[in-house]
PDB file of N, CA and C and ligand atoms in Angstrom:
ATOM      1  N   MET A  11     -25.647   8.526   8.245  1.00 81.00           N
ATOM      2  CA  MET A  11     -25.329   7.526   7.907  1.00 81.00           C
ATOM      3  C   MET A  11     -24.891   7.282   6.125  1.00 81.00           C
ATOM      4  N   MET A  12     -24.004   6.395   5.344  1.00 88.00           N
ATOM      5  CA  MET A  12     -23.749   6.760   4.418  1.00 88.00           C
ATOM      6  C   MET A  12     -24.184   5.293   3.885  1.00 88.00           C
ATOM      7  N   THR A  13     -24.313   4.387   3.234  1.00 94.00           N
ATOM      8  CA  THR A  13     -24.080   3.108   2.625  1.00 94.00           C
ATOM      9  C   THR A  13     -23.153   2.531   2.290  1.00 94.00           C
ATOM     10  N   ARG A  14     -22.614   1.244   2.275  1.00 95.00           N
ATOM     11  CA  ARG A  14     -21.389   0.877   1.892  1.00 95.00           C
ATOM     12  C   ARG A  14     -20.822   1.494   0.613  1.00 95.00           C
ATOM     13  N   ARG A  15     -22.438   1.503  -0.369  1.00 96.00           N
ATOM     14  CA  ARG A  15     -21.524   1.558  -1.679  1.00 96.00           C
ATOM     15  C   ARG A  15     -21.494   3.510  -1.757  1.00 96.00           C
ATOM     16  N   GLN A  16     -21.627   4.365  -0.604  1.00 96.00           N
ATOM     17  CA  GLN A  16     -21.113   5.875  -0.628  1.00 96.00           C
ATOM     18  C   GLN A  16     -20.140   6.111  -0.073  1.00 96.00           C
ATOM     19  N   ARG A  17     -20.191   5.001   0.675  1.00 97.00           N
ATOM     20  CA  ARG A  17     -18.280   4.779   1.950  1.00 97.00           C
ATOM     21  C   ARG A  17     -17.274   4.245   0.839  1.00 97.00           C
ATOM     22  N   ILE A  18     -17.630   3.505  -0.400  1.00 98.00           N
ATOM     23  CA  ILE A  18     -16.710   3.289  -1.739  1.00 98.00           C
ATOM     24  C   ILE A  18     -16.316   4.638  -2.315  1.00 98.00           C
ATOM     25  N   ILE A  19     -17.625   4.724  -2.777  1.00 97.00           N
ATOM     26  CA  ILE A  19     -17.185   5.879  -3.598  1.00 97.00           C
ATOM     27  C   ILE A  19     -16.451   7.164  -2.951  1.00 97.00           C
ATOM     28  N   SER A  20     -16.903   7.798  -2.187  1.00 97.00           N
ATOM     29  CA  SER A  20     -16.154   8.428  -0.921  1.00 97.00           C
ATOM     30  C   SER A  20     -14.508   8.124  -0.872  1.00 97.00           C
ATOM     31  N   LEU A  21     -13.778   7.257  -0.561  1.00 98.00           N
ATOM     32  CA  LEU A  21     -12.955   6.424  -0.131  1.00 98.00           C
ATOM     33  C   LEU A  21     -12.400   6.927  -2.424  1.00 98.00           C
ATOM     34  N   LEU A  22     -12.481   6.467  -2.823  1.00 98.00           N
ATOM     35  CA  LEU A  22     -11.842   6.034  -4.393  1.00 98.00           C
ATOM     36  C   LEU A  22     -12.106   7.439  -4.671  1.00 98.00           C
ATOM     37  N   GLU A  23     -13.154   8.892  -3.832  1.00 97.00           N
ATOM     38  CA  GLU A  23     -12.209  10.307  -4.650  1.00 97.00           C
ATOM     39  C   GLU A  23     -11.290  10.763  -3.871  1.00 97.00           C
ATOM     40  N   GLU A  24     -10.782   9.955  -3.276  1.00 97.00           N
ATOM     41  CA  GLU A  24      -9.857  10.523  -2.277  1.00 97.00           C
ATOM     42  C   GLU A  24      -8.264  10.159  -2.947  1.00 97.00           C
ATOM     43  N   ARG A  25      -8.334   8.823  -3.452  1.00 98.00           N
ATOM     44  CA  ARG A  25      -7.171   8.373  -4.069  1.00 98.00           C
ATOM     45  C   ARG A  25      -7.489   6.775  -4.503  1.00 98.00           C
ATOM     46  N   ASP A  26      -6.531   6.037  -4.931  1.00 98.00           N
ATOM     47  CA  ASP A  26      -6.785   4.638  -5.635  1.00 98.00           C
ATOM     48  C   ASP A  26      -6.470   3.788  -4.332  1.00 98.00           C
ATOM     49  N   TYR A  27      -7.555   2.660  -4.625  1.00 98.00           N
ATOM     50  CA  TYR A  27      -7.487   1.831  -3.365  1.00 98.00           C
ATOM     51  C   TYR A  27      -7.532   0.389  -4.623  1.00 98.00           C
ATOM     52  N   SER A  28      -6.788  -1.123  -4.077  1.00 98.00           N
ATOM     53  CA  SER A  28      -7.204  -2.062  -4.585  1.00 98.00           C
ATOM     54  C   SER A  28      -8.311  -2.567  -3.791  1.00 98.00           C
ATOM     55  N   VAL A  29      -8.591  -3.742  -4.099  1.00 98.00           N
ATOM     56  CA  VAL A  29     -10.344  -4.213  -3.431  1.00 98.00           C
ATOM     57  C   VAL A  29      -9.658  -4.807  -2.469  1.00 98.00           C
ATOM     58  N   SER A  30      -8.478  -5.550  -2.149  1.00 96.00           N
ATOM     59  CA  SER A  30      -8.106  -5.876  -0.498  1.00 96.00           C
ATOM     60  C   SER A  30      -8.081  -4.507   0.252  1.00 96.00           C
ATOM     61  N   GLU A  31      -7.414  -3.474  -0.148  1.00 97.00           N
ATOM     62  CA  GLU A  31      -7.120  -2.282   0.652  1.00 97.00           C
ATOM     63  C   GLU A  31      -8.744  -2.109   0.989  1.00 97.00           C
ATOM     64  N   LEU A  32      -9.762  -2.039   0.059  1.00 98.00           N
ATOM     65  CA  LEU A  32     -10.800  -1.219   0.243  1.00 98.00           C
ATOM     66  C   LEU A  32     -11.880  -2.158   1.179  1.00 98.00           C
ATOM     67  N   ALA A  33     -11.529  -3.409   1.318  1.00 97.00           N
ATOM     68  CA  ALA A  33     -11.781  -4.478   1.883  1.00 97.00           C
ATOM     69  C   ALA A  33     -11.736  -4.194   3.697  1.00 97.00           C
ATOM     70  N   MET A  34     -10.191  -3.655   3.837  1.00 96.00           N
ATOM     71  CA  MET A  34      -9.686  -3.299   5.208  1.00 96.00           C
ATOM     72  C   MET A  34     -10.097  -1.910   5.648  1.00 96.00           C
ATOM     73  N   ALA A  35     -10.458  -1.044   4.956  1.00 97.00           N
ATOM     74  CA  ALA A  35     -10.837   0.180   4.720  1.00 97.00           C
ATOM     75  C   ALA A  35     -12.575   0.077   5.292  1.00 97.00           C
ATOM     76  N   LEU A  36     -13.159  -0.964   5.009  1.00 96.00           N
ATOM     77  CA  LEU A  36     -14.575  -0.800   5.104  1.00 96.00           C
ATOM     78  C   LEU A  36     -14.873  -2.093   6.106  1.00 96.00           C
ATOM     79  N   GLU A  37     -13.556  -2.500   6.832  1.00 95.00           N
ATOM     80  CA  GLU A  37     -13.672  -3.506   7.564  1.00 95.00           C
ATOM     81  C   GLU A  37     -14.593  -4.827   7.371  1.00 95.00           C
ATOM     82  N   LEU A  38     -14.392  -5.185   5.876  1.00 94.00           N
ATOM     83  CA  LEU A  38     -15.213  -6.289   5.583  1.00 94.00           C
ATOM     84  C   LEU A  38     -14.026  -7.423   5.647  1.00 94.00           C
ATOM     85  N   ARG A  39     -14.544  -8.605   6.271  1.00 90.00           N
ATOM     86  CA  ARG A  39     -14.024 -10.113   6.296  1.00 90.00           C
ATOM     87  C   ARG A  39     -14.746 -10.795   5.437  1.00 90.00           C
ATOM     88  N   GLY A  40     -13.861 -12.078   5.114  1.00 88.00           N
ATOM     89  CA  GLY A  40     -14.088 -13.402   4.956  1.00 88.00           C
ATOM     90  C   GLY A  40     -14.342 -13.415   3.863  1.00 88.00           C
ATOM     91  N   ARG A  41     -15.041 -14.545   3.323  1.00 85.00           N
ATOM     92  CA  ARG A  41     -14.348 -15.200   1.965  1.00 85.00           C
ATOM     93  C   ARG A  41     -15.252 -14.598   0.540  1.00 85.00           C
ATOM     94  N   GLY A  42     -16.519 -14.177   0.907  1.00 93.00           N
ATOM     95  CA  GLY A  42     -17.033 -13.062   0.246  1.00 93.00           C
ATOM     96  C   GLY A  42     -17.011 -12.093  -0.304  1.00 93.00           C
ATOM     97  N   SER A  43     -15.756 -11.143   0.719  1.00 95.00           N
ATOM     98  CA  SER A  43     -16.397 -10.001   0.628  1.00 95.00           C
ATOM     99  C   SER A  43     -15.229  -8.922  -0.124  1.00 95.00           C
ATOM    100  N   LYS A  44     -14.227  -9.919  -1.273  1.00 95.00           N
ATOM    101  CA  LYS A  44     -13.995  -9.375  -2.230  1.00 95.00           C
ATOM    102  C   LYS A  44     -14.460  -9.298  -3.672  1.00 95.00           C
ATOM    103  N   ARG A  45     -15.617 -10.681  -3.795  1.00 96.00           N
ATOM    104  CA  ARG A  45     -16.736 -10.529  -4.851  1.00 96.00           C
ATOM    105  C   ARG A  45     -17.493  -9.304  -4.369  1.00 96.00           C
ATOM    106  N   LEU A  46     -18.056  -9.537  -3.434  1.00 96.00           N
ATOM    107  CA  LEU A  46     -19.097  -8.520  -3.272  1.00 96.00           C
ATOM    108  C   LEU A  46     -18.393  -6.768  -3.224  1.00 96.00           C
ATOM    109  N   ILE A  47     -17.270  -6.514  -3.083  1.00 98.00           N
ATOM    110  CA  ILE A  47     -16.662  -5.288  -3.432  1.00 98.00           C
ATOM    111  C   ILE A  47     -16.751  -5.212  -5.145  1.00 98.00           C
ATOM    112  N   LEU A  48     -16.118  -6.190  -5.555  1.00 98.00           N
ATOM    113  CA  LEU A  48     -16.429  -6.433  -7.007  1.00 98.00           C
ATOM    114  C   LEU A  48     -17.525  -5.840  -7.725  1.00 98.00           C
ATOM    115  N   GLU A  49     -19.045  -6.484  -7.222  1.00 97.00           N
ATOM    116  CA  GLU A  49     -19.926  -6.364  -7.549  1.00 97.00           C
ATOM    117  C   GLU A  49     -20.587  -4.576  -7.320  1.00 97.00           C
ATOM    118  N   GLU A  50     -19.996  -4.610  -6.317  1.00 98.00           N
ATOM    119  CA  GLU A  50     -20.147  -3.080  -5.936  1.00 98.00           C
ATOM    120  C   GLU A  50     -19.397  -2.108  -7.157  1.00 98.00           C
ATOM    121  N   LEU A  51     -18.112  -2.525  -7.045  1.00 98.00           N
ATOM    122  CA  LEU A  51     -17.842  -1.349  -8.182  1.00 98.00           C
ATOM    123  C   LEU A  51     -18.426  -0.949  -9.300  1.00 98.00           C
ATOM    124  N   LYS A  52     -18.760  -2.878  -9.597  1.00 98.00           N
ATOM    125  CA  LYS A  52     -19.649  -3.059 -11.385  1.00 98.00           C
ATOM    126  C   LYS A  52     -20.618  -1.693 -11.396  1.00 98.00           C
ATOM    127  N   VAL A  53     -21.285  -1.610  -9.854  1.00 97.00           N
ATOM    128  CA  VAL A  53     -22.919  -0.641 -10.192  1.00 97.00           C
ATOM    129  C   VAL A  53     -22.040   0.329 -10.100  1.00 97.00           C
ATOM    130  N   ILE A  54     -20.780   1.274  -9.434  1.00 98.00           N
ATOM    131  CA  ILE A  54     -20.392   2.144  -8.995  1.00 98.00           C
ATOM    132  C   ILE A  54     -19.888   2.898 -10.503  1.00 98.00           C
ATOM    133  N   GLN A  55     -19.453   2.118 -11.536  1.00 97.00           N
ATOM    134  CA  GLN A  55     -18.737   2.418 -12.509  1.00 97.00           C
ATOM    135  C   GLN A  55     -19.869   3.021 -13.766  1.00 97.00           C
ATOM    136  N   ARG A  56     -21.600   2.615 -13.985  1.00 96.00           N
ATOM    137  CA  ARG A  56     -22.394   3.102 -14.037  1.00 96.00           C
ATOM    138  C   ARG A  56     -22.959   4.030 -13.346  1.00 96.00           C
ATOM    139  N   ILE A  57     -22.889   4.293 -12.216  1.00 96.00           N
ATOM    140  CA  ILE A  57     -23.654   5.940 -11.366  1.00 96.00           C
ATOM    141  C   ILE A  57     -22.748   6.843 -11.214  1.00 96.00           C
ATOM    142  N   VAL A  58     -21.447   6.320 -11.253  1.00 96.00           N
ATOM    143  CA  VAL A  58     -20.748   7.817 -10.927  1.00 96.00           C
ATOM    144  C   VAL A  58     -20.939   8.779 -12.751  1.00 96.00           C
ATOM    145  N   LYS A  59     -20.907   7.585 -13.637  1.00 94.00           N
ATOM    146  CA  LYS A  59     -21.010   8.595 -14.707  1.00 94.00           C
ATOM    147  C   LYS A  59     -21.913   9.393 -14.957  1.00 94.00           C
ATOM    148  N   ARG A  60     -23.380   9.481 -14.149  1.00 92.00           N
ATOM    149  CA  ARG A  60     -24.576  10.240 -14.059  1.00 92.00           C
ATOM    150  C   ARG A  60     -23.589  11.793 -13.847  1.00 92.00           C
ATOM    151  N   ASP A  61     -23.140  11.591 -12.742  1.00 92.00           N
ATOM    152  CA  ASP A  61     -22.490  12.656 -12.168  1.00 92.00           C
ATOM    153  C   ASP A  61     -20.775  13.508 -13.060  1.00 92.00           C
ATOM    154  N   GLY A  62     -20.884  12.712 -14.423  1.00 94.00           N
ATOM    155  CA  GLY A  62     -19.874  13.241 -15.298  1.00 94.00           C
ATOM    156  C   GLY A  62     -18.060  12.655 -14.614  1.00 94.00           C
ATOM    157  N   LYS A  63     -18.481  11.486 -13.821  1.00 97.00           N
ATOM    158  CA  LYS A  63     -17.098  11.233 -13.237  1.00 97.00           C
ATOM    159  C   LYS A  63     -17.200   9.709 -14.063  1.00 97.00           C
ATOM    160  N   VAL A  64     -15.439   9.392 -13.580  1.00 97.00           N
ATOM    161  CA  VAL A  64     -15.181   8.025 -14.324  1.00 97.00           C
ATOM    162  C   VAL A  64     -14.587   6.841 -13.265  1.00 97.00           C
ATOM    163  N   LEU A  65     -15.038   6.341 -13.070  1.00 98.00           N
ATOM    164  CA  LEU A  65     -13.628   4.995 -12.278  1.00 98.00           C
ATOM    165  C   LEU A  65     -12.592   4.516 -13.445  1.00 98.00           C
ATOM    166  N   LEU A  66     -11.879   5.157 -12.632  1.00 98.00           N
ATOM    167  CA  LEU A  66     -10.365   4.533 -13.626  1.00 98.00           C
ATOM    168  C   LEU A  66      -9.861   3.458 -13.015  1.00 98.00           C
ATOM    169  N   ILE A  67      -9.226   2.200 -13.801  1.00 98.00           N
ATOM    170  CA  ILE A  67      -8.921   0.855 -13.739  1.00 98.00           C
ATOM    171  C   ILE A  67      -7.209   1.013 -13.843  1.00 98.00           C
ATOM    172  N   LYS A  68      -6.747   0.829 -13.122  1.00 98.00           N
ATOM    173  CA  LYS A  68      -5.172   0.501 -13.495  1.00 98.00           C
ATOM    174  C   LYS A  68      -4.836  -0.989 -13.543  1.00 98.00           C
ATOM    175  N   PRO A  69      -4.628  -1.817 -14.455  1.00 98.00           N
ATOM    176  CA  PRO A  69      -4.929  -2.749 -14.889  1.00 98.00           C
ATOM    177  C   PRO A  69      -4.060  -3.998 -13.501  1.00 98.00           C
ATOM    178  N   ALA A  70      -4.499  -4.964 -13.461  1.00 98.00           N
ATOM    179  CA  ALA A  70      -3.907  -6.453 -12.849  1.00 98.00           C
ATOM    180  C   ALA A  70      -2.454  -6.268 -13.506  1.00 98.00           C
ATOM    181  N   GLU A  71      -1.705  -6.537 -12.563  1.00 98.00           N
ATOM    182  CA  GLU A  71       0.049  -6.765 -13.384  1.00 98.00           C
ATOM    183  C   GLU A  71       0.363  -8.238 -12.643  1.00 98.00           C
ATOM    184  N   CYS A  72       0.975  -9.157 -13.566  1.00 98.00           N
ATOM    185  CA  CYS A  72       1.862 -10.146 -13.092  1.00 98.00           C
ATOM    186  C   CYS A  72       3.090 -10.382 -12.957  1.00 98.00           C
ATOM    187  N   ARG A  73       3.489 -10.181 -10.798  1.00 98.00           N
ATOM    188  CA  ARG A  73       4.776  -9.914 -10.390  1.00 98.00           C
ATOM    189  C   ARG A  73       5.693 -10.683 -10.470  1.00 98.00           C
ATOM    190  N   LYS A  74       5.600 -11.439 -11.198  1.00 98.00           N
ATOM    191  CA  LYS A  74       6.420 -12.404 -12.114  1.00 98.00           C
ATOM    192  C   LYS A  74       7.399 -11.857 -13.223  1.00 98.00           C
ATOM    193  N   CYS A  75       6.128 -11.915 -13.887  1.00 98.00           N
ATOM    194  CA  CYS A  75       6.737 -11.254 -15.667  1.00 98.00           C
ATOM    195  C   CYS A  75       6.336 -10.283 -16.219  1.00 98.00           C
ATOM    196  N   GLY A  76       5.575  -9.400 -15.507  1.00 98.00           N
ATOM    197  CA  GLY A  76       5.218  -7.952 -15.938  1.00 98.00           C
ATOM    198  C   GLY A  76       3.911  -8.282 -16.868  1.00 98.00           C
ATOM    199  N   PHE A  77       3.379  -9.205 -17.071  1.00 98.00           N
ATOM    200  CA  PHE A  77       2.204  -9.121 -17.705  1.00 98.00           C
ATOM    201  C   PHE A  77       1.134  -8.210 -17.381  1.00 98.00           C
ATOM    202  N   VAL A  78       0.690  -7.294 -18.271  1.00 98.00           N
ATOM    203  CA  VAL A  78      -0.352  -6.557 -17.824  1.00 98.00           C
ATOM    204  C   VAL A  78      -2.021  -7.435 -18.517  1.00 98.00           C
ATOM    205  N   PHE A  79      -2.612  -6.920 -17.287  1.00 98.00           N
ATOM    206  CA  PHE A  79      -3.926  -7.699 -17.619  1.00 98.00           C
ATOM    207  C   PHE A  79      -4.881  -6.475 -18.527  1.00 98.00           C
ATOM    208  N   LYS A  80      -6.311  -6.835 -18.930  1.00 98.00           N
ATOM    209  CA  LYS A  80      -7.219  -5.980 -19.508  1.00 98.00           C
ATOM    210  C   LYS A  80      -7.205  -5.174 -18.195  1.00 98.00           C
ATOM    211  N   PRO A  81      -7.939  -3.767 -18.270  1.00 97.00           N
ATOM    212  CA  PRO A  81      -8.525  -3.196 -16.946  1.00 97.00           C
ATOM    213  C   PRO A  81      -9.704  -3.198 -17.270  1.00 97.00           C
ATOM    214  N   GLU A  82      -9.938  -4.231 -16.016  1.00 97.00           N
ATOM    215  CA  GLU A  82     -11.539  -5.092 -15.842  1.00 97.00           C
ATOM    216  C   GLU A  82     -11.680  -4.743 -14.294  1.00 97.00           C
ATOM    217  N   ILE A  83     -12.966  -4.984 -14.031  1.00 98.00           N
ATOM    218  CA  ILE A  83     -13.350  -5.044 -12.484  1.00 98.00           C
ATOM    219  C   ILE A  83     -13.410  -6.654 -12.172  1.00 98.00           C
ATOM    220  N   ASN A  84     -12.448  -6.939 -12.147  1.00 97.00           N
ATOM    221  CA  ASN A  84     -12.085  -8.589 -11.700  1.00 97.00           C
ATOM    222  C   ASN A  84     -10.698  -8.326 -11.106  1.00 97.00           C
ATOM    223  N   ILE A  85     -10.137  -9.949 -10.169  1.00 96.00           N
ATOM    224  CA  ILE A  85      -9.212 -10.016 -10.078  1.00 96.00           C
ATOM    225  C   ILE A  85      -8.745 -11.366 -10.448  1.00 96.00           C
ATOM    226  N   PRO A  86      -7.542 -11.018 -11.434  1.00 97.00           N
ATOM    227  CA  PRO A  86      -7.208 -12.264 -12.126  1.00 97.00           C
ATOM    228  C   PRO A  86      -6.426 -13.428 -11.339  1.00 97.00           C
ATOM    229  N   SER A  87      -6.633 -14.859 -11.342  1.00 96.00           N
ATOM    230  CA  SER A  87      -6.253 -15.724 -10.424  1.00 96.00           C
ATOM    231  C   SER A  87      -4.323 -15.895 -10.754  1.00 96.00           C
ATOM    232  N   ARG A  88      -4.437 -16.011 -11.909  1.00 97.00           N
ATOM    233  CA  ARG A  88      -3.109 -16.540 -12.423  1.00 97.00           C
ATOM    234  C   ARG A  88      -2.945 -15.966 -14.043  1.00 97.00           C
ATOM    235  N   CYS A  89      -1.592 -15.684 -14.118  1.00 98.00           N
ATOM    236  CA  CYS A  89      -0.966 -14.892 -15.471  1.00 98.00           C
ATOM    237  C   CYS A  89      -1.090 -15.919 -16.432  1.00 98.00           C
ATOM    238  N   PRO A  90      -1.678 -15.251 -17.855  1.00 98.00           N
ATOM    239  CA  PRO A  90      -1.734 -16.873 -19.244  1.00 98.00           C
ATOM    240  C   PRO A  90      -0.191 -16.940 -19.808  1.00 98.00           C
ATOM    241  N   ARG A  91       0.627 -15.631 -19.368  1.00 98.00           N
ATOM    242  CA  ARG A  91       1.841 -15.637 -20.049  1.00 98.00           C
ATOM    243  C   ARG A  91       2.685 -16.780 -18.990  1.00 98.00           C
ATOM    244  N   CYS A  92       2.662 -16.628 -18.101  1.00 98.00           N
ATOM    245  CA  CYS A  92       3.539 -17.125 -16.772  1.00 98.00           C
ATOM    246  C   CYS A  92       3.241 -18.415 -16.100  1.00 98.00           C
ATOM    247  N   LYS A  93       2.008 -18.048 -15.711  1.00 98.00           N
ATOM    248  CA  LYS A  93       1.201 -19.298 -14.860  1.00 98.00           C
ATOM    249  C   LYS A  93       1.565 -18.935 -13.975  1.00 98.00           C
ATOM    250  N   SER A  94       2.087 -18.274 -13.349  1.00 98.00           N
ATOM    251  CA  SER A  94       2.357 -17.470 -11.740  1.00 98.00           C
ATOM    252  C   SER A  94       1.158 -17.052 -11.656  1.00 98.00           C
ATOM    253  N   GLU A  95       1.133 -17.335 -10.006  1.00 98.00           N
ATOM    254  CA  GLU A  95      -0.418 -17.071  -9.240  1.00 98.00           C
ATOM    255  C   GLU A  95       0.079 -15.691  -8.399  1.00 98.00           C
ATOM    256  N   TRP A  96       0.830 -14.560  -8.451  1.00 98.00           N
ATOM    257  CA  TRP A  96       1.541 -13.973  -7.674  1.00 98.00           C
ATOM    258  C   TRP A  96       1.123 -12.587  -8.390  1.00 98.00           C
ATOM    259  N   ILE A  97       0.063 -12.160  -8.630  1.00 97.00           N
ATOM    260  CA  ILE A  97      -1.035 -10.974  -9.165  1.00 97.00           C
ATOM    261  C   ILE A  97      -0.885  -9.877  -8.066  1.00 97.00           C
ATOM    262  N   GLU A  98      -0.829  -8.918  -8.755  1.00 98.00           N
ATOM    263  CA  GLU A  98      -0.635  -7.657  -8.305  1.00 98.00           C
ATOM    264  C   GLU A  98      -2.245  -6.982  -8.970  1.00 98.00           C
ATOM    265  N   GLU A  99      -3.268  -6.845  -7.431  1.00 97.00           N
ATOM    266  CA  GLU A  99      -4.760  -6.365  -8.047  1.00 97.00           C
ATOM    267  C   GLU A  99      -4.467  -5.265  -8.749  1.00 97.00           C
ATOM    268  N   PRO A 100      -5.660  -5.186  -9.400  1.00 98.00           N
ATOM    269  CA  PRO A 100      -6.014  -3.543 -10.138  1.00 98.00           C
ATOM    270  C   PRO A 100      -6.409  -2.934  -8.831  1.00 98.00           C
ATOM    271  N   ARG A 101      -6.312  -1.358  -9.396  1.00 98.00           N
ATOM    272  CA  ARG A 101      -6.803  -0.089  -8.563  1.00 98.00           C
ATOM    273  C   ARG A 101      -7.552   0.520  -9.146  1.00 98.00           C
ATOM    274  N   PHE A 102      -7.924   0.696  -8.170  1.00 98.00           N
ATOM    275  CA  PHE A 102      -9.451   2.041  -8.674  1.00 98.00           C
ATOM    276  C   PHE A 102      -9.508   2.848  -8.257  1.00 98.00           C
ATOM    277  N   LYS A 103      -9.912   4.079  -8.932  1.00 98.00           N
ATOM    278  CA  LYS A 103      -9.918   5.539  -8.567  1.00 98.00           C
ATOM    279  C   LYS A 103     -10.936   6.350  -9.057  1.00 98.00           C
ATOM    280  N   ILE A 104     -12.065   7.154  -8.456  1.00 98.00           N
ATOM    281  CA  ILE A 104     -12.541   8.209  -9.185  1.00 98.00           C
ATOM    282  C   ILE A 104     -11.966   9.473  -9.369  1.00 98.00           C
ATOM    283  N   GLU A 105     -12.060   9.993 -10.484  1.00 96.00           N
ATOM    284  CA  GLU A 105     -12.130  11.225 -11.297  1.00 96.00           C
ATOM    285  C   GLU A 105     -13.220  11.803 -11.923  1.00 96.00           C
ATOM    286  N   VAL A 106     -13.092  13.768 -12.011  1.00 91.00           N
ATOM    287  CA  VAL A 106     -14.568  13.925 -12.657  1.00 91.00           C
ATOM    288  C   VAL A 106     -13.775  13.975 -14.202  1.00 91.00           C
ATOM    289  N   ARG A 107     -14.310  13.443 -15.323  1.00 82.00           N
ATOM    290  CA  ARG A 107     -14.168  13.612 -16.361  1.00 82.00           C
ATOM    291  C   ARG A 107     -13.409  15.284 -16.657  1.00 82.00           C
TER     292      ARG A 107
HETATM  293 ZN1   ZN B 219       3.348 -13.802 -15.694  1.00 60.77          ZN
END
């Protein structure tokens, strides 16, 4: 039996995922599920380093004006430039350095 954290790691070693896609893959539903995955990703970012791996972050992007956010483990709710809430989520992937 893999833990949820181990499942996230093995998924992210295969390809990149957004937090919503991870929630679907793990069959996590409900209000807290995205926040829970974000917390897991923060831990994963630290622990994969021990194995010489790195959590890559493709930053969130505003789908209205194209503004690119900082590459952070977070889902921004609103664009600082145009105030749109139409945000493309960041994507995460684990790679060997
Ligand atoms: Zn924008």
